[in-house]
PDB file of C-alpha atoms in Angstrom:
ATOM      1  CA  MET A1465      11.284   5.278   6.364  1.00  0.00           C
ATOM      2  CA  GLU A1466      10.393   8.951   8.251  1.00  0.00           C
ATOM      3  CA  ILE A1467      12.953   9.841  10.762  1.00  0.00           C
ATOM      4  CA  ASP A1468      15.672   8.264   8.283  1.00  0.00           C
ATOM      5  CA  ASP A1469      13.914  10.597   5.232  1.00  0.00           C
ATOM      6  CA  ASP A1470      13.656  13.189   7.816  1.00  0.00           C
ATOM      7  CA  MET A1471      17.292  12.795   9.233  1.00  0.00           C
ATOM      8  CA  LEU A1472      18.793  12.746   5.559  1.00  0.00           C
ATOM      9  CA  ASP A1473      16.777  15.625   3.739  1.00  0.00           C
ATOM     10  CA  GLU A1474      18.480  17.632   7.479  1.00  0.00           C
ATOM     11  CA  LEU A1475      22.112  16.918   6.661  1.00  0.00           C
ATOM     12  CA  LEU A1476      21.761  17.001   2.716  1.00  0.00           C
ATOM     13  CA  MET A1477      20.236  20.745   3.608  1.00  0.00           C
ATOM     14  CA  ASP A1478      22.784  21.408   5.890  1.00  0.00           C
ATOM     15  CA  SER A1479      20.529  21.096   8.835  1.00  0.00           C
ATOM     16  CA  PRO A1480      20.380  23.807  11.645  1.00  0.00           C
ATOM     17  CA  GLN A1481      23.387  23.298  13.970  1.00  0.00           C
ATOM     18  CA  ASP A1482      23.673  22.592  17.425  1.00  0.00           C
ATOM     19  CA  GLY A1483      21.341  24.396  20.285  1.00  0.00           C
ATOM     20  CA  GLU A1484      19.558  25.944  17.353  1.00  0.00           C
ATOM     21  CA  VAL A1485      15.624  24.983  17.770  1.00  0.00           C
ATOM     22  CA  ASP A1486      13.896  23.063  15.235  1.00  0.00           C
ATOM     23  CA  SER A1487      10.648  24.694  14.787  1.00  0.00           C
ATOM     24  CA  ARG A1488       9.715  21.940  12.869  1.00  0.00           C
ATOM     25  CA  SER A1489       9.544  19.598  15.992  1.00  0.00           C
ATOM     26  CA  VAL A1490       5.703  20.354  16.917  1.00  0.00           C
ATOM     27  CA  GLU A1491       3.830  20.309  13.466  1.00  0.00           C
ATOM     28  CA  ARG A1492       6.317  16.692  13.167  1.00  0.00           C
ATOM     29  CA  ARG A1493       5.117  15.204  16.419  1.00  0.00           C
ATOM     30  CA  ILE A1494       1.406  16.223  15.157  1.00  0.00           C
ATOM     31  CA  TYR A1495       2.298  14.572  11.351  1.00  0.00           C
ATOM     32  CA  PHE A1496       3.491  11.148  13.338  1.00  0.00           C
ATOM     33  CA  ARG A1497       0.180  10.945  15.224  1.00  0.00           C
ATOM     34  CA  GLU A1498      -2.080  12.346  12.183  1.00  0.00           C
ATOM     35  CA  LEU A1499      -0.530   9.529   9.774  1.00  0.00           C
ATOM     36  CA  LEU A1500      -0.825   6.762  12.896  1.00  0.00           C
ATOM     37  CA  ARG A1501      -4.198   7.977  12.872  1.00  0.00           C
ATOM     38  CA  LEU A1502      -5.059   8.135   9.186  1.00  0.00           C
ATOM     39  CA  GLN A1503      -3.179   4.804   8.667  1.00  0.00           C
ATOM     40  CA  GLY A1504      -5.968   3.134  11.090  1.00  0.00           C
ATOM     41  CA  GLU A1505      -8.544   4.233   9.122  1.00  0.00           C
ATOM     42  CA  LEU A1506      -7.158   2.826   6.238  1.00  0.00           C
ATOM     43  CA  VAL A1507      -7.024  -0.445   7.520  1.00  0.00           C
ATOM     44  CA  LYS A1508     -10.856  -0.209   8.360  1.00  0.00           C
ATOM     45  CA  LEU A1509     -11.533   1.075   4.530  1.00  0.00           C
ATOM     46  CA  GLN A1510      -9.746  -1.854   3.101  1.00  0.00           C
ATOM     47  CA  ASP A1511     -11.515  -4.775   5.587  1.00  0.00           C
ATOM     48  CA  TRP A1512     -15.095  -2.608   4.810  1.00  0.00           C
ATOM     49  CA  VAL A1513     -13.735  -2.703   0.510  1.00  0.00           C
ATOM     50  CA  VAL A1514     -13.210  -6.673   1.752  1.00  0.00           C
ATOM     51  CA  ALA A1515     -16.458  -7.407   2.548  1.00  0.00           C
ATOM     52  CA  LYS A1516     -18.631  -5.713   0.408  1.00  0.00           C
ATOM     53  CA  LYS A1517     -16.118  -6.548  -2.327  1.00  0.00           C
ATOM     54  CA  LEU A1518     -15.711  -2.650  -3.925  1.00  0.00           C
ATOM     55  CA  LYS A1519     -13.706  -1.905  -6.515  1.00  0.00           C
ATOM     56  CA  VAL A1520     -11.595   0.502  -5.962  1.00  0.00           C
ATOM     57  CA  VAL A1521      -9.041   2.402  -7.964  1.00  0.00           C
ATOM     58  CA  VAL A1522      -7.001   5.535  -6.898  1.00  0.00           C
ATOM     59  CA  LEU A1523      -4.934   7.264  -9.969  1.00  0.00           C
ATOM     60  CA  PHE A1524      -1.819   9.007  -8.641  1.00  0.00           C
ATOM     61  CA  GLU A1525      -0.752  11.524 -11.384  1.00  0.00           C
ATOM     62  CA  GLY A1526       1.222  14.972 -10.900  1.00  0.00           C
ATOM     63  CA  ARG A1527       4.509  16.653 -11.188  1.00  0.00           C
ATOM     64  CA  ASP A1528       8.456  14.430 -11.306  1.00  0.00           C
ATOM     65  CA  ALA A1529       9.072  14.646  -7.033  1.00  0.00           C
ATOM     66  CA  ALA A1530       5.700  16.371  -6.940  1.00  0.00           C
ATOM     67  CA  GLY A1531       5.262  13.098  -3.445  1.00  0.00           C
ATOM     68  CA  LYS A1532       2.693  10.630  -5.411  1.00  0.00           C
ATOM     69  CA  GLY A1533       5.324   7.516  -4.992  1.00  0.00           C
ATOM     70  CA  GLY A1534       5.559   9.161  -0.898  1.00  0.00           C
ATOM     71  CA  SER A1535       1.994   9.255  -0.368  1.00  0.00           C
ATOM     72  CA  ILE A1536       1.890   5.364  -2.571  1.00  0.00           C
ATOM     73  CA  LYS A1537       4.211   4.626   0.101  1.00  0.00           C
ATOM     74  CA  ARG A1538       2.171   5.814   2.908  1.00  0.00           C
ATOM     75  CA  ILE A1539      -0.729   4.442   2.365  1.00  0.00           C
ATOM     76  CA  THR A1540       0.335   1.077   1.397  1.00  0.00           C
ATOM     77  CA  GLN A1541       2.569   0.789   4.431  1.00  0.00           C
ATOM     78  CA  ARG A1542       0.046  -1.100   6.618  1.00  0.00           C
ATOM     79  CA  LEU A1543      -2.840  -2.666   3.788  1.00  0.00           C
ATOM     80  CA  ASN A1544      -2.685  -6.352   3.067  1.00  0.00           C
ATOM     81  CA  PRO A1545      -0.707  -5.974  -0.873  1.00  0.00           C
ATOM     82  CA  ARG A1546      -3.198  -8.697  -1.460  1.00  0.00           C
ATOM     83  CA  VAL A1547      -6.163  -6.257  -1.160  1.00  0.00           C
ATOM     84  CA  CYS A1548      -4.247  -3.561  -2.328  1.00  0.00           C
ATOM     85  CA  ARG A1549      -1.367  -3.242  -5.327  1.00  0.00           C
ATOM     86  CA  VAL A1550      -0.115  -0.619  -6.531  1.00  0.00           C
ATOM     87  CA  VAL A1551       0.583  -0.379 -10.286  1.00  0.00           C
ATOM     88  CA  ALA A1552       3.596   1.365 -12.263  1.00  0.00           C
ATOM     89  CA  LEU A1553       3.465   0.013 -15.718  1.00  0.00           C
ATOM     90  CA  PRO A1554       7.111   0.759 -17.318  1.00  0.00           C
ATOM     91  CA  ALA A1555       7.290   2.708 -21.352  1.00  0.00           C
ATOM     92  CA  PRO A1556       4.956   0.647 -23.452  1.00  0.00           C
ATOM     93  CA  ASN A1557       6.947  -1.809 -25.326  1.00  0.00           C
ATOM     94  CA  GLU A1558       7.105  -2.533 -29.739  1.00  0.00           C
ATOM     95  CA  ARG A1559       3.571  -4.804 -29.201  1.00  0.00           C
ATOM     96  CA  GLU A1560       2.012  -2.920 -26.988  1.00  0.00           C
ATOM     97  CA  LYS A1561       2.355  -0.128 -28.994  1.00  0.00           C
ATOM     98  CA  THR A1562       0.331  -1.218 -31.134  1.00  0.00           C
ATOM     99  CA  GLN A1563      -2.658  -2.081 -28.897  1.00  0.00           C
ATOM    100  CA  TRP A1564      -5.360  -0.274 -28.586  1.00  0.00           C
ATOM    101  CA  TYR A1565      -4.361   2.414 -25.877  1.00  0.00           C
ATOM    102  CA  PHE A1566      -5.999   0.754 -22.877  1.00  0.00           C
ATOM    103  CA  GLN A1567      -5.462  -2.446 -23.260  1.00  0.00           C
ATOM    104  CA  ARG A1568      -2.957  -2.576 -21.224  1.00  0.00           C
ATOM    105  CA  TYR A1569      -4.285  -1.056 -18.561  1.00  0.00           C
ATOM    106  CA  VAL A1570      -7.426  -3.299 -17.914  1.00  0.00           C
ATOM    107  CA  PRO A1571      -5.522  -5.937 -17.090  1.00  0.00           C
ATOM    108  CA  HIS A1572      -4.776  -4.455 -14.192  1.00  0.00           C
ATOM    109  CA  LEU A1573      -7.688  -3.132 -13.050  1.00  0.00           C
ATOM    110  CA  PRO A1574      -9.191  -4.729  -9.793  1.00  0.00           C
ATOM    111  CA  ALA A1575     -11.887  -7.212  -8.823  1.00  0.00           C
ATOM    112  CA  GLY A1576     -14.011  -7.167  -5.984  1.00  0.00           C
ATOM    113  CA  GLY A1577     -12.487  -6.902  -2.843  1.00  0.00           C
ATOM    114  CA  GLU A1578      -9.208  -5.237  -4.290  1.00  0.00           C
ATOM    115  CA  ILE A1579      -7.889  -1.595  -4.472  1.00  0.00           C
ATOM    116  CA  VAL A1580      -5.315  -0.729  -6.927  1.00  0.00           C
ATOM    117  CA  LEU A1581      -3.611   2.062  -7.013  1.00  0.00           C
ATOM    118  CA  PHE A1582      -1.635   3.472 -10.985  1.00  0.00           C
ATOM    119  CA  ASP A1583       1.157   5.394 -10.617  1.00  0.00           C
ATOM    120  CA  ARG A1584       0.511   7.483 -13.319  1.00  0.00           C
ATOM    121  CA  SER A1585      -2.059   5.888 -15.352  1.00  0.00           C
ATOM    122  CA  TRP A1586      -3.738   6.002 -18.768  1.00  0.00           C
ATOM    123  CA  TYR A1587      -3.073   9.526 -18.225  1.00  0.00           C
ATOM    124  CA  ASN A1588       0.727   9.835 -19.583  1.00  0.00           C
ATOM    125  CA  ARG A1589      -0.272  10.053 -22.758  1.00  0.00           C
ATOM    126  CA  ALA A1590      -2.027  13.542 -22.331  1.00  0.00           C
ATOM    127  CA  GLY A1591       1.373  14.653 -20.483  1.00  0.00           C
ATOM    128  CA  VAL A1592       4.860  13.081 -20.910  1.00  0.00           C
ATOM    129  CA  GLU A1593       4.171  11.710 -24.500  1.00  0.00           C
ATOM    130  CA  ARG A1594       2.201  14.789 -25.105  1.00  0.00           C
ATOM    131  CA  VAL A1595       5.267  16.831 -24.698  1.00  0.00           C
ATOM    132  CA  MET A1596       8.084  14.407 -25.502  1.00  0.00           C
ATOM    133  CA  GLY A1597       6.742  13.669 -28.813  1.00  0.00           C
ATOM    134  CA  PHE A1598       5.600  10.296 -28.029  1.00  0.00           C
ATOM    135  CA  CYS A1599       2.247  10.469 -30.167  1.00  0.00           C
ATOM    136  CA  ASN A1600       1.264  12.322 -33.005  1.00  0.00           C
ATOM    137  CA  ASP A1601      -1.851  14.911 -32.720  1.00  0.00           C
ATOM    138  CA  GLU A1602      -4.432  12.486 -33.707  1.00  0.00           C
ATOM    139  CA  GLU A1603      -3.328   9.979 -31.169  1.00  0.00           C
ATOM    140  CA  TYR A1604      -3.889  12.866 -29.173  1.00  0.00           C
ATOM    141  CA  GLU A1605      -6.616  14.097 -30.054  1.00  0.00           C
ATOM    142  CA  GLU A1606      -7.980  10.845 -29.722  1.00  0.00           C
ATOM    143  CA  PHE A1607      -7.708   9.905 -26.162  1.00  0.00           C
ATOM    144  CA  PHE A1608      -9.528  13.268 -25.231  1.00  0.00           C
ATOM    145  CA  ARG A1609     -12.505  12.080 -27.221  1.00  0.00           C
ATOM    146  CA  THR A1610     -12.464   8.196 -26.076  1.00  0.00           C
ATOM    147  CA  VAL A1611     -10.811   8.736 -21.841  1.00  0.00           C
ATOM    148  CA  PRO A1612     -14.435  10.504 -20.964  1.00  0.00           C
ATOM    149  CA  ASP A1613     -15.983   7.555 -22.331  1.00  0.00           C
ATOM    150  CA  PHE A1614     -13.699   4.825 -20.977  1.00  0.00           C
ATOM    151  CA  GLU A1615     -13.900   6.087 -17.666  1.00  0.00           C
ATOM    152  CA  LYS A1616     -17.722   6.295 -17.008  1.00  0.00           C
ATOM    153  CA  MET A1617     -17.170   2.856 -18.306  1.00  0.00           C
ATOM    154  CA  LEU A1618     -14.880   1.831 -15.381  1.00  0.00           C
ATOM    155  CA  VAL A1619     -17.872   3.694 -13.376  1.00  0.00           C
ATOM    156  CA  SER A1620     -20.828   2.103 -14.492  1.00  0.00           C
ATOM    157  CA  SER A1621     -19.179  -0.780 -14.186  1.00  0.00           C
ATOM    158  CA  GLY A1622     -18.940  -0.160 -10.460  1.00  0.00           C
ATOM    159  CA  ILE A1623     -15.478   0.513 -10.040  1.00  0.00           C
ATOM    160  CA  VAL A1624     -14.964   3.631  -7.491  1.00  0.00           C
ATOM    161  CA  LEU A1625     -12.984   5.973  -9.703  1.00  0.00           C
ATOM    162  CA  ILE A1626     -10.642   8.488  -7.624  1.00  0.00           C
ATOM    163  CA  LYS A1627      -8.185  10.917 -10.141  1.00  0.00           C
ATOM    164  CA  TYR A1628      -5.606  13.409  -7.659  1.00  0.00           C
ATOM    165  CA  TRP A1629      -2.554  15.663  -9.138  1.00  0.00           C
ATOM    166  CA  PHE A1630       0.010  16.077  -7.503  1.00  0.00           C
ATOM    167  CA  SER A1631       1.020  20.159  -7.393  1.00  0.00           C
ATOM    168  CA  ILE A1632       4.185  21.551  -6.915  1.00  0.00           C
ATOM    169  CA  SER A1633       5.521  24.902  -7.810  1.00  0.00           C
ATOM    170  CA  ASP A1634       9.072  25.770  -9.851  1.00  0.00           C
ATOM    171  CA  ASP A1635      11.442  26.534  -7.075  1.00  0.00           C
ATOM    172  CA  GLU A1636      10.295  22.835  -4.230  1.00  0.00           C
ATOM    173  CA  GLN A1637      10.404  20.999  -7.773  1.00  0.00           C
ATOM    174  CA  HIS A1638      14.008  22.115  -8.257  1.00  0.00           C
ATOM    175  CA  MET A1639      15.493  22.021  -4.580  1.00  0.00           C
ATOM    176  CA  ARG A1640      13.958  18.151  -4.648  1.00  0.00           C
ATOM    177  CA  PHE A1641      15.805  17.624  -7.521  1.00  0.00           C
ATOM    178  CA  SER A1642      18.797  18.730  -6.542  1.00  0.00           C
ATOM    179  CA  MET A1643      18.504  16.859  -3.221  1.00  0.00           C
ATOM    180  CA  ARG A1644      18.531  13.690  -5.090  1.00  0.00           C
ATOM    181  CA  ILE A1645      21.148  14.517  -7.464  1.00  0.00           C
ATOM    182  CA  ARG A1646      23.385  15.008  -3.868  1.00  0.00           C
ATOM    183  CA  ASP A1647      21.611  11.839  -2.232  1.00  0.00           C
ATOM    184  CA  ARG A1648      23.551   8.815  -3.777  1.00  0.00           C
ATOM    185  CA  LEU A1649      21.028   7.156  -2.482  1.00  0.00           C
ATOM    186  CA  LYS A1650      18.159   9.189  -4.540  1.00  0.00           C
ATOM    187  CA  GLN A1651      19.547   9.607  -8.224  1.00  0.00           C
ATOM    188  CA  TRP A1652      18.273   6.434  -9.235  1.00  0.00           C
ATOM    189  CA  LYS A1653      15.174   8.252  -8.963  1.00  0.00           C
ATOM    190  CA  LEU A1654      16.347  10.416 -11.769  1.00  0.00           C
ATOM    191  CA  SER A1655      15.959   9.661 -14.770  1.00  0.00           C
ATOM    192  CA  PRO A1656      16.775  10.946 -18.423  1.00  0.00           C
ATOM    193  CA  MET A1657      13.452  11.955 -18.691  1.00  0.00           C
ATOM    194  CA  ASP A1658      12.979  13.292 -14.836  1.00  0.00           C
ATOM    195  CA  LEU A1659      15.596  15.723 -16.237  1.00  0.00           C
ATOM    196  CA  GLU A1660      14.321  17.077 -19.370  1.00  0.00           C
ATOM    197  CA  SER A1661      10.737  17.513 -17.169  1.00  0.00           C
ATOM    198  CA  ARG A1662      12.755  20.364 -15.309  1.00  0.00           C
ATOM    199  CA  ARG A1663      13.237  21.874 -18.366  1.00  0.00           C
ATOM    200  CA  ARG A1664       9.999  21.627 -19.762  1.00  0.00           C
ATOM    201  CA  TRP A1665       8.287  22.885 -17.287  1.00  0.00           C
ATOM    202  CA  GLU A1666       6.516  25.267 -19.228  1.00  0.00           C
ATOM    203  CA  ASP A1667       4.969  22.854 -21.765  1.00  0.00           C
ATOM    204  CA  TYR A1668       4.301  19.893 -18.890  1.00  0.00           C
ATOM    205  CA  THR A1669       1.730  23.290 -17.582  1.00  0.00           C
ATOM    206  CA  GLN A1670       0.388  23.631 -20.789  1.00  0.00           C
ATOM    207  CA  ALA A1671      -0.524  19.797 -21.014  1.00  0.00           C
ATOM    208  CA  LYS A1672      -2.090  19.949 -17.532  1.00  0.00           C
ATOM    209  CA  GLU A1673      -4.278  23.086 -17.419  1.00  0.00           C
ATOM    210  CA  VAL A1674      -5.517  21.215 -21.083  1.00  0.00           C
ATOM    211  CA  MET A1675      -6.006  17.453 -19.274  1.00  0.00           C
ATOM    212  CA  LEU A1676      -7.294  18.905 -16.411  1.00  0.00           C
ATOM    213  CA  ALA A1677      -9.466  20.537 -18.760  1.00  0.00           C
ATOM    214  CA  ARG A1678     -10.804  17.954 -21.353  1.00  0.00           C
ATOM    215  CA  THR A1679     -10.829  15.172 -18.235  1.00  0.00           C
ATOM    216  CA  HIS A1680     -12.763  16.667 -15.192  1.00  0.00           C
ATOM    217  CA  ILE A1681     -15.962  15.045 -15.720  1.00  0.00           C
ATOM    218  CA  PRO A1682     -19.001  13.981 -13.098  1.00  0.00           C
ATOM    219  CA  GLU A1683     -18.548  10.799 -13.105  1.00  0.00           C
ATOM    220  CA  ALA A1684     -14.589  11.396 -12.578  1.00  0.00           C
ATOM    221  CA  LYS A1685     -13.446  14.810 -11.148  1.00  0.00           C
ATOM    222  CA  TRP A1686     -10.160  15.678 -10.435  1.00  0.00           C
ATOM    223  CA  TRP A1687      -8.529  16.115  -6.929  1.00  0.00           C
ATOM    224  CA  ILE A1688      -5.468  19.078  -7.215  1.00  0.00           C
ATOM    225  CA  VAL A1689      -3.274  18.041  -3.436  1.00  0.00           C
ATOM    226  CA  ASP A1690      -0.790  20.871  -2.561  1.00  0.00           C
ATOM    227  CA  GLY A1691       2.309  18.932  -3.065  1.00  0.00           C
ATOM    228  CA  ASP A1692       5.077  21.862  -1.744  1.00  0.00           C
ATOM    229  CA  ASP A1693       5.130  20.518   1.804  1.00  0.00           C
ATOM    230  CA  LYS A1694       5.614  16.999   1.613  1.00  0.00           C
ATOM    231  CA  LYS A1695       3.675  15.778   5.139  1.00  0.00           C
ATOM    232  CA  ARG A1696       0.898  17.879   5.320  1.00  0.00           C
ATOM    233  CA  ALA A1697       0.320  16.432   0.927  1.00  0.00           C
ATOM    234  CA  ARG A1698       0.691  12.556   2.515  1.00  0.00           C
ATOM    235  CA  LEU A1699      -2.441  13.312   5.018  1.00  0.00           C
ATOM    236  CA  ASN A1700      -4.467  15.379   2.904  1.00  0.00           C
ATOM    237  CA  CYS A1701      -4.945  13.099   0.789  1.00  0.00           C
ATOM    238  CA  ILE A1702      -5.189   9.792   2.819  1.00  0.00           C
ATOM    239  CA  HIS A1703      -7.823  12.309   4.798  1.00  0.00           C
ATOM    240  CA  HIS A1704      -9.562  12.925   1.599  1.00  0.00           C
ATOM    241  CA  LEU A1705      -9.166   9.497   0.290  1.00  0.00           C
ATOM    242  CA  LEU A1706     -11.068   8.256   3.365  1.00  0.00           C
ATOM    243  CA  GLN A1707     -14.015  10.262   2.551  1.00  0.00           C
ATOM    244  CA  GLN A1708     -13.956   9.359  -1.204  1.00  0.00           C
ATOM    245  CA  VAL A1709     -15.412   5.695  -0.037  1.00  0.00           C
ATOM    246  CA  PRO A1710     -18.362   5.627   2.573  1.00  0.00           C
ATOM    247  CA  TYR A1711     -17.213   3.056   5.282  1.00  0.00           C
ATOM    248  CA  GLU A1712     -18.419   1.288   8.291  1.00  0.00           C
ATOM    249  CA  GLU A1713     -15.929  -0.343  11.331  1.00  0.00           C
ATOM    250  CA  VAL A1714     -15.875  -4.113  10.496  1.00  0.00           C
ATOM    251  CA  GLU A1715     -16.488  -6.788  13.022  1.00  0.00           C
ATOM    252  CA  HIS A1716     -14.310  -9.425  13.606  1.00  0.00           C
ATOM    253  CA  ALA A1717     -13.902 -12.366  15.946  1.00  0.00           C
ATOM    254  CA  PRO A1718     -11.812 -12.665  18.112  1.00  0.00           C
ATOM    255  CA  VAL A1719      -8.354 -14.192  17.652  1.00  0.00           C
ATOM    256  CA  VAL A1720      -7.378 -17.384  19.469  1.00  0.00           C
ATOM    257  CA  LEU A1721      -4.211 -18.542  18.955  1.00  0.00           C
ATOM    258  CA  PRO A1722      -4.757 -22.240  19.634  1.00  0.00           C
ATOM    259  CA  GLU A1723      -2.148 -24.480  21.550  1.00  0.00           C
ATOM    260  CA  ARG A1724       0.769 -25.687  19.718  1.00  0.00           C
ATOM    261  CA  VAL A1725       1.073 -29.476  19.220  1.00  0.00           C
ATOM    262  CA  HIS A1726       3.431 -31.630  20.567  1.00  0.00           C
ATOM    263  CA  SER A1727       4.619 -34.714  19.152  1.00  0.00           C
ATOM    264  CA  PRO A1728       6.745 -37.323  20.869  1.00  0.00           C
ATOM    265  CA  ASP A1729       7.779 -38.790  17.851  1.00  0.00           C
ATOM    266  CA  TYR A1730       9.075 -36.263  16.121  1.00  0.00           C
ATOM    267  CA  THR A1731      12.946 -34.806  17.013  1.00  0.00           C
ATOM    268  CA  ARG A1732      14.197 -32.261  15.113  1.00  0.00           C
ATOM    269  CA  HIS A1733      16.930 -32.324  13.627  1.00  0.00           C
ATOM    270  CA  PRO A1734      20.258 -30.453  13.344  1.00  0.00           C
ATOM    271  CA  VAL A1735      21.026 -27.707  10.269  1.00  0.00           C
ATOM    272  CA  PRO A1736      24.466 -27.764   9.170  1.00  0.00           C
ATOM    273  CA  GLN A1737      26.549 -24.858  10.447  1.00  0.00           C
ATOM    274  CA  ASP A1738      27.306 -23.768   6.617  1.00  0.00           C
ATOM    275  CA  MET A1739      23.362 -23.038   5.786  1.00  0.00           C
ATOM    276  CA  TYR A1740      23.660 -20.645   8.045  1.00  0.00           C
ATOM    277  CA  VAL A1741      24.241 -16.377   7.405  1.00  0.00           C
ATOM    278  CA  PRO A1742      26.932 -15.208   8.828  1.00  0.00           C
ATOM    279  CA  SER A1743      26.677 -13.359  12.416  1.00  0.00           C
ATOM    280  CA  VAL A1744      28.648 -10.059  10.486  1.00  0.00           C
ATOM    281  CA  TYR A1745      26.474  -7.981  13.488  1.00  0.00           C
TER     282      TYR A1745
END
């Protein structure tokens, strides 16, 4: 996945001609080495969360194309999906619009021994809903009045709550949007809302500044991830995440493969050829 992404990016960006030195080659080796090491530590963290019945919630917010999705993929890549799951909710339907604002997020909170990663969260109200006019001033202010209490309740219930904001520069977002437009495999990532966010860059900046100022509380701090370099952003985010939950390696009993049972009375029945997937490759 990593190599394919890199090669495709280079093709789209008119990579150096044959014979030229790729200045990122050493950095790439370091990146893969560190990514694998950190993913190994994530597996240890996962085992600790299961063993101690911990409840972990990680929020990923930030600019469109800032690298949230890529970081989430690298975090979950080698973890058990029954332990660590991703929640990416669509826009609320008509029924959900009449509910208590936090209501549709609550069912996705973890039980003991689970990690939940929110790819965008209840902070939609402070960002896209505010900028695009999907909520009124009263709903906006009510969110800021209640969200600190909501998050304090989560923490007091035993949930480890970690909030990340992925930040990128104006020029970097422009470049990533342009690459997505040129890449048929990634054009689906550019929704009309994403394109509008590009036009309203300054409105989103102002909304972000207000959000961080009003919701950065001791019980649930915001952590800013510099996302202009995707690889460094992923490594820094994973490294930081590992520091937020003290863990130890859990000892496991040795895995022993059992002997296969053979029954002399069983004969395997032939499978009709027309049931096989054609061998095209």
